[in-house]
Each structure stands twice: as structure tokens, then as C-alpha cells.
C-alpha atoms as an extended CHARMM CRD file, in Angstrom:
* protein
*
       177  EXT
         1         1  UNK       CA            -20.7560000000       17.8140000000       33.9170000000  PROA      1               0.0000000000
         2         2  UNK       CA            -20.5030000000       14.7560000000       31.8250000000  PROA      2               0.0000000000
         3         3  UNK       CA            -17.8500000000       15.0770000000       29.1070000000  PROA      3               0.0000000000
         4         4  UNK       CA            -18.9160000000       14.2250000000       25.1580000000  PROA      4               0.0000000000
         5         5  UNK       CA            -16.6620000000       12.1800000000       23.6670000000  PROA      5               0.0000000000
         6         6  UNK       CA            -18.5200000000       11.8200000000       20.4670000000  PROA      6               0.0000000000
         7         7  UNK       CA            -19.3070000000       15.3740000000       19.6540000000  PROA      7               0.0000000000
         8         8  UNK       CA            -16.4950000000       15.1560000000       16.7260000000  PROA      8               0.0000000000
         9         9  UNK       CA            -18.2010000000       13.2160000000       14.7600000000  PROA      9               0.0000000000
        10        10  UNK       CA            -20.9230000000       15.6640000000       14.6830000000  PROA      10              0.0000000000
        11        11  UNK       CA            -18.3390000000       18.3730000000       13.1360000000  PROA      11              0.0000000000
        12        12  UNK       CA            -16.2810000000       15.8850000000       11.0250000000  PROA      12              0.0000000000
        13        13  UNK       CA            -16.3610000000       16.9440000000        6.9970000000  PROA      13              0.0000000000
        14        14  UNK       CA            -18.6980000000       14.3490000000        5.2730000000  PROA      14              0.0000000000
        15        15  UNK       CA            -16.9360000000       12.7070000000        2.4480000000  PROA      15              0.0000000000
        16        16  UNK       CA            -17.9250000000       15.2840000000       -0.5080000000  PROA      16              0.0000000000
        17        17  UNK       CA            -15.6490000000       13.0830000000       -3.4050000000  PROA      17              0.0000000000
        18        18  UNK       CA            -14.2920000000        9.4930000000       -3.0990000000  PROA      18              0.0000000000
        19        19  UNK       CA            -12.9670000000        7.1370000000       -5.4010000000  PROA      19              0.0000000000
        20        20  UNK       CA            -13.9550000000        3.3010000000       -5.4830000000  PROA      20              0.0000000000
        21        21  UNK       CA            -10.7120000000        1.1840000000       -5.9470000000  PROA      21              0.0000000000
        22        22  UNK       CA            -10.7020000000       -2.6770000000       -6.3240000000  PROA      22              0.0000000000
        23        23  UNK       CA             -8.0860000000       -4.7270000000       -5.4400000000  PROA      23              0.0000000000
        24        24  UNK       CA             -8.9370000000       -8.0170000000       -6.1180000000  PROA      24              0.0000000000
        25        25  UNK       CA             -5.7670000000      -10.2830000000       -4.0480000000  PROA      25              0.0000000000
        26        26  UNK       CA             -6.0840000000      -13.0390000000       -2.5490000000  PROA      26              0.0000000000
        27        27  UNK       CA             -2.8710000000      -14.7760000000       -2.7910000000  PROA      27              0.0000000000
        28        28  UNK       CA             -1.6610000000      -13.2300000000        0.6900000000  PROA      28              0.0000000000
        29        29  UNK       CA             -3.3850000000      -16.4890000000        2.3030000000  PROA      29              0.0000000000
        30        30  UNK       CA             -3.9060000000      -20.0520000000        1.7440000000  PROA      30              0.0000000000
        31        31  UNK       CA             -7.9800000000      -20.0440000000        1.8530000000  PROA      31              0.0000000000
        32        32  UNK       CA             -9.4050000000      -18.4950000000       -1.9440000000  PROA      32              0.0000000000
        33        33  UNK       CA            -12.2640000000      -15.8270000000       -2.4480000000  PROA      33              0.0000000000
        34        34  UNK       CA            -10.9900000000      -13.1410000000       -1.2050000000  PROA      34              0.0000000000
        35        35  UNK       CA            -10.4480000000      -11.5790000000       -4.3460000000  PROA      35              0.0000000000
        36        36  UNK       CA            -14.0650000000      -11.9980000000       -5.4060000000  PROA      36              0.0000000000
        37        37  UNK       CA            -14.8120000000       -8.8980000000       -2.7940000000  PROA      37              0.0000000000
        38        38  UNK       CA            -14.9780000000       -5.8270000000       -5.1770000000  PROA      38              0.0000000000
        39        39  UNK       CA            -16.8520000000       -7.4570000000       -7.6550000000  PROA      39              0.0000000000
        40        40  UNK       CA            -19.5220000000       -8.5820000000       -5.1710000000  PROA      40              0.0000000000
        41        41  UNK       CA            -19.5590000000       -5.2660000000       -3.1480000000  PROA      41              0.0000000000
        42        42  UNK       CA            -20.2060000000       -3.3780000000       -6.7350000000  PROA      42              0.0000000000
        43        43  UNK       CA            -22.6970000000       -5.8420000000       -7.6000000000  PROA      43              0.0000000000
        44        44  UNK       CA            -24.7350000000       -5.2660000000       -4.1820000000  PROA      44              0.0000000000
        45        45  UNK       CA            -25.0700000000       -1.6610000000       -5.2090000000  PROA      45              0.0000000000
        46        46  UNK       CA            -21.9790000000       -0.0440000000       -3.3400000000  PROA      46              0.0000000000
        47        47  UNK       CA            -22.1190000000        2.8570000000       -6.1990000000  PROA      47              0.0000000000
        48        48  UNK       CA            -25.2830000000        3.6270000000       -5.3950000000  PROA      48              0.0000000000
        49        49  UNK       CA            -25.3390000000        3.7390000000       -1.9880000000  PROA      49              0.0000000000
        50        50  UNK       CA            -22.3490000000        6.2060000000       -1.4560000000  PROA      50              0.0000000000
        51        51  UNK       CA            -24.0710000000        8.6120000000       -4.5950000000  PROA      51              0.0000000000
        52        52  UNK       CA            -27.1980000000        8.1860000000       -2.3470000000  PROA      52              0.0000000000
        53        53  UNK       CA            -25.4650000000        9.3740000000        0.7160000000  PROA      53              0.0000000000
        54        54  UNK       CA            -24.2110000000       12.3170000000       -1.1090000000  PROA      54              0.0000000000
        55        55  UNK       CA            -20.6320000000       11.4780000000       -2.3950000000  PROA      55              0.0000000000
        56        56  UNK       CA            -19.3870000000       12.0090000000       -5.9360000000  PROA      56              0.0000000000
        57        57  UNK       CA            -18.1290000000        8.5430000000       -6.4820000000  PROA      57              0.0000000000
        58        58  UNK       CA            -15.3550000000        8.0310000000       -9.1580000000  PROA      58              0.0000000000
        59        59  UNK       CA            -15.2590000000        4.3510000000       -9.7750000000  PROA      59              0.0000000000
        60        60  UNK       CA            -11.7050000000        3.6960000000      -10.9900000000  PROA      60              0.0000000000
        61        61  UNK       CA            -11.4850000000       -0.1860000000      -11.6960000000  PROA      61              0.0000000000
        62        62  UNK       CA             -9.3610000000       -3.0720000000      -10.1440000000  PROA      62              0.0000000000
        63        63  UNK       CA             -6.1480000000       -2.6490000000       -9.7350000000  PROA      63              0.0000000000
        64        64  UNK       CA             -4.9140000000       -6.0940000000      -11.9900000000  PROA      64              0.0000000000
        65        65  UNK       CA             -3.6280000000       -8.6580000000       -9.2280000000  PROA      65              0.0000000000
        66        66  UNK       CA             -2.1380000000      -11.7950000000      -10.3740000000  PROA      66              0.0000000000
        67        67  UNK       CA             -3.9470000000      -14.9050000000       -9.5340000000  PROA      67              0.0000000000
        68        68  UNK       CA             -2.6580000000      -18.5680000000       -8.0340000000  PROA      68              0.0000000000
        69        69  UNK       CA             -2.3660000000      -20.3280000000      -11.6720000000  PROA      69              0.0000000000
        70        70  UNK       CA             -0.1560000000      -17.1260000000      -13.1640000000  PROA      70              0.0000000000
        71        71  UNK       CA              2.0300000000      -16.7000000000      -10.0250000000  PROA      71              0.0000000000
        72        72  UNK       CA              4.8060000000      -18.0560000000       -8.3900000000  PROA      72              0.0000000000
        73        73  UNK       CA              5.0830000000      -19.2840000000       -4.3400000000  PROA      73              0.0000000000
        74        74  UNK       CA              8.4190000000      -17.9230000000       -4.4640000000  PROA      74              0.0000000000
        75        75  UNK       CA             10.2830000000      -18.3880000000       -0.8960000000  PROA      75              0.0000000000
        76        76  UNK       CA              7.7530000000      -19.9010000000        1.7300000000  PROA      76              0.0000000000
        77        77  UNK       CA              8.4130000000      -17.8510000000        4.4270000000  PROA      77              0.0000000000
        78        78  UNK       CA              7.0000000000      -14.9530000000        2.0580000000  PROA      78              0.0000000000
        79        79  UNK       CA              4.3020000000      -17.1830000000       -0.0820000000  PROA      79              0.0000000000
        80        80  UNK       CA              3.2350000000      -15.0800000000       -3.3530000000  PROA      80              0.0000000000
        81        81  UNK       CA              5.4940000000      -11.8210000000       -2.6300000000  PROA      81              0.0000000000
        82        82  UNK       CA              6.6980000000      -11.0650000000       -6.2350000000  PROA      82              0.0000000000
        83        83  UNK       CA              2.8810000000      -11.2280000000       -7.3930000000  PROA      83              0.0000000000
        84        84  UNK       CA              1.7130000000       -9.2230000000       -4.0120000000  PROA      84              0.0000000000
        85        85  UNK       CA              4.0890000000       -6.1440000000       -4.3660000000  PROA      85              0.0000000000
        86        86  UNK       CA              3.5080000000       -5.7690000000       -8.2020000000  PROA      86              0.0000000000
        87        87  UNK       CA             -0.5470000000       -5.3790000000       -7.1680000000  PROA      87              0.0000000000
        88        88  UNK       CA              0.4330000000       -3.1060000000       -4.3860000000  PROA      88              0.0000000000
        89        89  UNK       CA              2.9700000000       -0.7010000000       -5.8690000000  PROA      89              0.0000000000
        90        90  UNK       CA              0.0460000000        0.4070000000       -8.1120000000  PROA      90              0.0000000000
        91        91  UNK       CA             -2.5790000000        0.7020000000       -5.5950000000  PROA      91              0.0000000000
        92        92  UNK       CA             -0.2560000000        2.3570000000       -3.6430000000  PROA      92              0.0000000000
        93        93  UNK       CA              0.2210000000        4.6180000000       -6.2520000000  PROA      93              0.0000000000
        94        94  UNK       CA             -3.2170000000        5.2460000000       -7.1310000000  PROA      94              0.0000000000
        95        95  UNK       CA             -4.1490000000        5.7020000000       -3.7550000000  PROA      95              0.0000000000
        96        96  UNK       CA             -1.7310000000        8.7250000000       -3.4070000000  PROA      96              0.0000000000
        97        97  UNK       CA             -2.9750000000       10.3110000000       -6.8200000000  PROA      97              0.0000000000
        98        98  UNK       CA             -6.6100000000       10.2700000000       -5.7130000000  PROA      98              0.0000000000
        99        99  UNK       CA             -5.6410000000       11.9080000000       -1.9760000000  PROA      99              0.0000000000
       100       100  UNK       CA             -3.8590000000       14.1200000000       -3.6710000000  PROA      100             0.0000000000
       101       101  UNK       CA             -7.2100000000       14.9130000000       -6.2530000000  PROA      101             0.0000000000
       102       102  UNK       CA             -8.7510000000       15.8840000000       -3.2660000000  PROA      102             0.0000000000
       103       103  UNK       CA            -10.6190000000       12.5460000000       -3.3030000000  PROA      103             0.0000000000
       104       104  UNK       CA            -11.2710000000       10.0280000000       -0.5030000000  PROA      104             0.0000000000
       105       105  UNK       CA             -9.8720000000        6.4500000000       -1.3460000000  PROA      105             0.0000000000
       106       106  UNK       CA            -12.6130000000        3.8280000000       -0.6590000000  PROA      106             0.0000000000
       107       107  UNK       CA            -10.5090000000        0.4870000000       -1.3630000000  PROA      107             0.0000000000
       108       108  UNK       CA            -12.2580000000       -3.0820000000       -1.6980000000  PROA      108             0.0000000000
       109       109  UNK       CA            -10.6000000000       -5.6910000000       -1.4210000000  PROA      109             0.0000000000
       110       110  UNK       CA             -8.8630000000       -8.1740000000       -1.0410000000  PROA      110             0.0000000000
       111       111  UNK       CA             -7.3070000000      -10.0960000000        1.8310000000  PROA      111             0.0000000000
       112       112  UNK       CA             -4.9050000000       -7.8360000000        4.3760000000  PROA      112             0.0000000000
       113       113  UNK       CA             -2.0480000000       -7.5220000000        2.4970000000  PROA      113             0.0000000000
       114       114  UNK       CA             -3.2060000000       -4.7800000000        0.8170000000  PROA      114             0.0000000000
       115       115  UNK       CA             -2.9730000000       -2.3870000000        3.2650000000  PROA      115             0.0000000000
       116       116  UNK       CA              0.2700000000       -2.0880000000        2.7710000000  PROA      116             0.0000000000
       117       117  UNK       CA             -0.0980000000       -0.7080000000       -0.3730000000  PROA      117             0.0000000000
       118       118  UNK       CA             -3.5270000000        1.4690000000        0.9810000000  PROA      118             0.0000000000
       119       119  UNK       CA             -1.4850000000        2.7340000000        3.8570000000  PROA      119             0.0000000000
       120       120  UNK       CA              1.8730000000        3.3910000000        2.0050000000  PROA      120             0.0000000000
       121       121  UNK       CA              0.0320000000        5.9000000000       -0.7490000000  PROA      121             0.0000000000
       122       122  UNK       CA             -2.0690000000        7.8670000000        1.9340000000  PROA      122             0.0000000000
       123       123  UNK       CA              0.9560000000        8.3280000000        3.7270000000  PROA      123             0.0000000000
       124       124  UNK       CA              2.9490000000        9.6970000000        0.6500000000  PROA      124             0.0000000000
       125       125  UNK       CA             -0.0190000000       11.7060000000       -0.2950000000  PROA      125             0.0000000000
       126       126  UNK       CA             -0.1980000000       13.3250000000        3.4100000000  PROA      126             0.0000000000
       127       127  UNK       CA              3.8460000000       13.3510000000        3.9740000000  PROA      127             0.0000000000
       128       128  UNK       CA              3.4010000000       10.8770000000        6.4340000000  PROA      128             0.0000000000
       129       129  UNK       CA              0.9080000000       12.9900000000        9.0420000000  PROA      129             0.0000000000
       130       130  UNK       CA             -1.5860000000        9.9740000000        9.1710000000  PROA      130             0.0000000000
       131       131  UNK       CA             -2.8250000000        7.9520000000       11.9150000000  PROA      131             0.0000000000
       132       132  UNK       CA             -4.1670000000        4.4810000000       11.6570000000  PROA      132             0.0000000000
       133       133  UNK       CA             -6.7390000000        2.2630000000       13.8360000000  PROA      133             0.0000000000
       134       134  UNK       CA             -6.0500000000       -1.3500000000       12.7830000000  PROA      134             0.0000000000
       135       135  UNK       CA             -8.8720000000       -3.4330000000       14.2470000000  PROA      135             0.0000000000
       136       136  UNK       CA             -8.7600000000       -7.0480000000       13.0870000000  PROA      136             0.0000000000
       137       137  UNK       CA             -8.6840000000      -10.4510000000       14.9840000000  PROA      137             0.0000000000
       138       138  UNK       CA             -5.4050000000      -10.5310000000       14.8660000000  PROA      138             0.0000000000
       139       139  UNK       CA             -2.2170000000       -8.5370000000       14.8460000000  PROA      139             0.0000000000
       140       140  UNK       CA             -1.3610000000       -8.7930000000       11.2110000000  PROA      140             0.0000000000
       141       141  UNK       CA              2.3110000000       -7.5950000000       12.2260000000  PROA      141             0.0000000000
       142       142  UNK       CA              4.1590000000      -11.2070000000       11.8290000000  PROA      142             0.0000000000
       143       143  UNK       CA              7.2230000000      -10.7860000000        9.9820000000  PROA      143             0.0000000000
       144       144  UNK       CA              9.4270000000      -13.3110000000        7.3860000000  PROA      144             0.0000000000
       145       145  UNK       CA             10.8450000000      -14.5580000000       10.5990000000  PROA      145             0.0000000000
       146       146  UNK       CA              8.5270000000      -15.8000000000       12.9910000000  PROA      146             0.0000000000
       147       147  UNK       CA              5.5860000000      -16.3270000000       10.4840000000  PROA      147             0.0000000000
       148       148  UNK       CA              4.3000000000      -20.3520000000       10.8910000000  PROA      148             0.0000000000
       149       149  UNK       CA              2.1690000000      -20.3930000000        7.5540000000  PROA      149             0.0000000000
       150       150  UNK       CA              4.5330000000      -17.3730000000        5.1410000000  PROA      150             0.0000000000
       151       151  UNK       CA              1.4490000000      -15.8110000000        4.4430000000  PROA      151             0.0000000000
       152       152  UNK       CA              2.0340000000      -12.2420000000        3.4260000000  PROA      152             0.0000000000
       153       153  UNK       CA             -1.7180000000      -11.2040000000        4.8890000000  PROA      153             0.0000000000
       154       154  UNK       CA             -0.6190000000      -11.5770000000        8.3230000000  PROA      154             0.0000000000
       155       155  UNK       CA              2.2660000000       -8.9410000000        8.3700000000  PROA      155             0.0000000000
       156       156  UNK       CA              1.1070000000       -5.6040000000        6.7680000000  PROA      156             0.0000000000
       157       157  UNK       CA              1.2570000000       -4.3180000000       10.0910000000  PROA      157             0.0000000000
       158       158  UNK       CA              4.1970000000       -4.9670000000       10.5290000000  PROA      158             0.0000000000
       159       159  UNK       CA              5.5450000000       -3.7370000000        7.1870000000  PROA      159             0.0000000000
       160       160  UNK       CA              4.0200000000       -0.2040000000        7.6990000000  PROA      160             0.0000000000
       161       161  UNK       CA              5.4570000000        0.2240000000       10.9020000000  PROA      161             0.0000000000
       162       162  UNK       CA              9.0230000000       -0.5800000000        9.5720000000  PROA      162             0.0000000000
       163       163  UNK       CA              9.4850000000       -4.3300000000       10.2500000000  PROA      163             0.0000000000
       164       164  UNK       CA             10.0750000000       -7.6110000000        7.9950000000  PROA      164             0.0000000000
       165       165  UNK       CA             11.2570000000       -8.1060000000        4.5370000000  PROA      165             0.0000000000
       166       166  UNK       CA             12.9760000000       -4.9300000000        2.9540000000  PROA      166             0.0000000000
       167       167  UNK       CA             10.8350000000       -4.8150000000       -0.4150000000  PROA      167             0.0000000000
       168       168  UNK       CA              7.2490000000       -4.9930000000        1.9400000000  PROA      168             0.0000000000
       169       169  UNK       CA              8.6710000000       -2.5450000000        4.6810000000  PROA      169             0.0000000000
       170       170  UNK       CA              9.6950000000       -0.3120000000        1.4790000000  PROA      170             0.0000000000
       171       171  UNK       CA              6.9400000000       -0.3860000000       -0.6860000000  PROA      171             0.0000000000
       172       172  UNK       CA              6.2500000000        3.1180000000       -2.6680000000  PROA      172             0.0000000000
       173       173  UNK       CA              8.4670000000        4.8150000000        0.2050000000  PROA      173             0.0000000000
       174       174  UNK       CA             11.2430000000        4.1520000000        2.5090000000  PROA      174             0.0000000000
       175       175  UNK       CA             11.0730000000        2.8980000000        6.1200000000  PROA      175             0.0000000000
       176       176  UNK       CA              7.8630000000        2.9790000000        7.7620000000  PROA      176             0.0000000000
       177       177  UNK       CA              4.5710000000        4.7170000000        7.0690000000  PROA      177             0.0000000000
């Protein structure tokens, strides 16, 4: 008897109600355009696809990010982090109001350091009963201290699992996610 590991996704709920969140950041890194990604993905008809699929789609807007010419470096072990965590503690916020709604959470973004604030508000919203599968090139789980290039978009990883600076690890709750 061969065993079916795929039959859950047969009787997995479909998405009935999702929100569309931008968070247009790209100060995380040193390359630009990141933050050009929600714009572009609503422009190639993201909308309309997930309405065609069924889902009641609540576009709510970018969440405002700073950009290079209006923010500060700051400490280069932690490039940008000032600018980062004042885009993330309202996305993370946001992102716990709309679980909470009853609404799925479809975030565009953005380079990687916004999952800190994506992960932190889904895990407020679900008391921390959540379970992540990070699949990426890389680790993203540097920290402040061993990071070569400071660049915040290679440690959200570690921030939601309780490592690096205080203010990341601590974002919208305490300790890790």
C-alpha cells in the first residue's frame, strides 16, 4: 500500500477572504528595486487573478517605507534599522488585524526583512501556534554580529527565532515568534 502524502492538500480550506498588503522596502540591502515589487505585481493583474480564483480580495495599500534619500545608515553592522522597524511595526500590525478579521494576509514586497514584521503579526494574531517553511537561497538568520555586509535582509530569520539586535528580535512582541 503506497502511502499519500499529498492528500492534505486536497482537504485544505481554499482561501475564501485575503487581504493584499504592500510593503514597498528595499533598504534591507545594498542592490535597489526591490521596493518596486507591489506596484508591479498589482499592475500585472494580481487583483484579478486571486478574485478570479475565488477570493474576496481587500486591497489595503502600502504600508509607507522610507526610502534611501529620506533615511539614515545608522550603525553599519545594522544598515537602515531605524527606517526598517518603523515600516515593519505597522505591517506587523496590520498583518495581525487582518488574521484576526478572519482574512488571509497576502504581503508583497519588498526585500526579506520584512518578514519580520509578516511573521511577528501572524504570530500575535494566532498566540504564537504558527509554523513557518523559510525556503530561500540562503539562511537569512545572520545576526549584528557576524553579518559581513550589515544588511538587515539577511537576518529576519534570525530575529523571529529570538537572535540579534533587541529592537529586531522584539518587534510587535517579545522574544521570538
Amino acid at each position: 500500500m503506497a502511502l499519500d502524502h499529498l492528500s492534505f492538500l486536497e482537504k485544505s480550506p481554499r482561501i475564501a477572504k485575503a487581504s493584499l498588503i504592500g510593503v514597498p522596502l528595499d533598504l534591507g540591502k545594498d542592490n535597489i528595486g526591490t521596493d518596486a515589487g507591489p506596484k508591479k505585481l498589482r499592475e500585472l493583474g494580481m487583483v484579478k487573478s486571486l478574485t478570479d480564483a475565488g477570493v474576496d480580495v481587500l486591497d489595503q495599500g502600502d504600508v509607507p517605507a522610507a526610502t534611501r534619500s529620506a533615511a539614515e545608515i545608522g550603525d553599519a553592522r545594522l544598515k537602515y534599522l531605524t527606517a526598517i522597524l518603523d515600516t515593519l511595526r505597522p505591517t506587523a500590525a496590520l498583518v495581525e488585524k487582518e488574521i484576526r478579521q478572519g482574512r488571509t494576509p497576502i504581503v508583497l514586497g519588498g526585500d526579506h526583512s520584512i518578514a519580520v514584521g509578516t511573521i511577528s503579526g501572524a504570530s500575535a494574531a494566532c498566540d504564537g501556534d504558527i509554523g513557518v517553511i523559510w525556503i530561500d537561497a540562503h539562511g537569512d538568520i545572520n545576526t549584528h554580529e557576524i553579518s559581513l555586509s550589515g544588511n538587515i535582509h539577511g537576518m529576519p530569520l534570525a530575529a523571529v527565532l529570538g537572535m540579534g539586535h533587541t529592537d529586531f528580535v522584539n518587534l510587535h512582541q517579545p522574544g521570538a515568534k
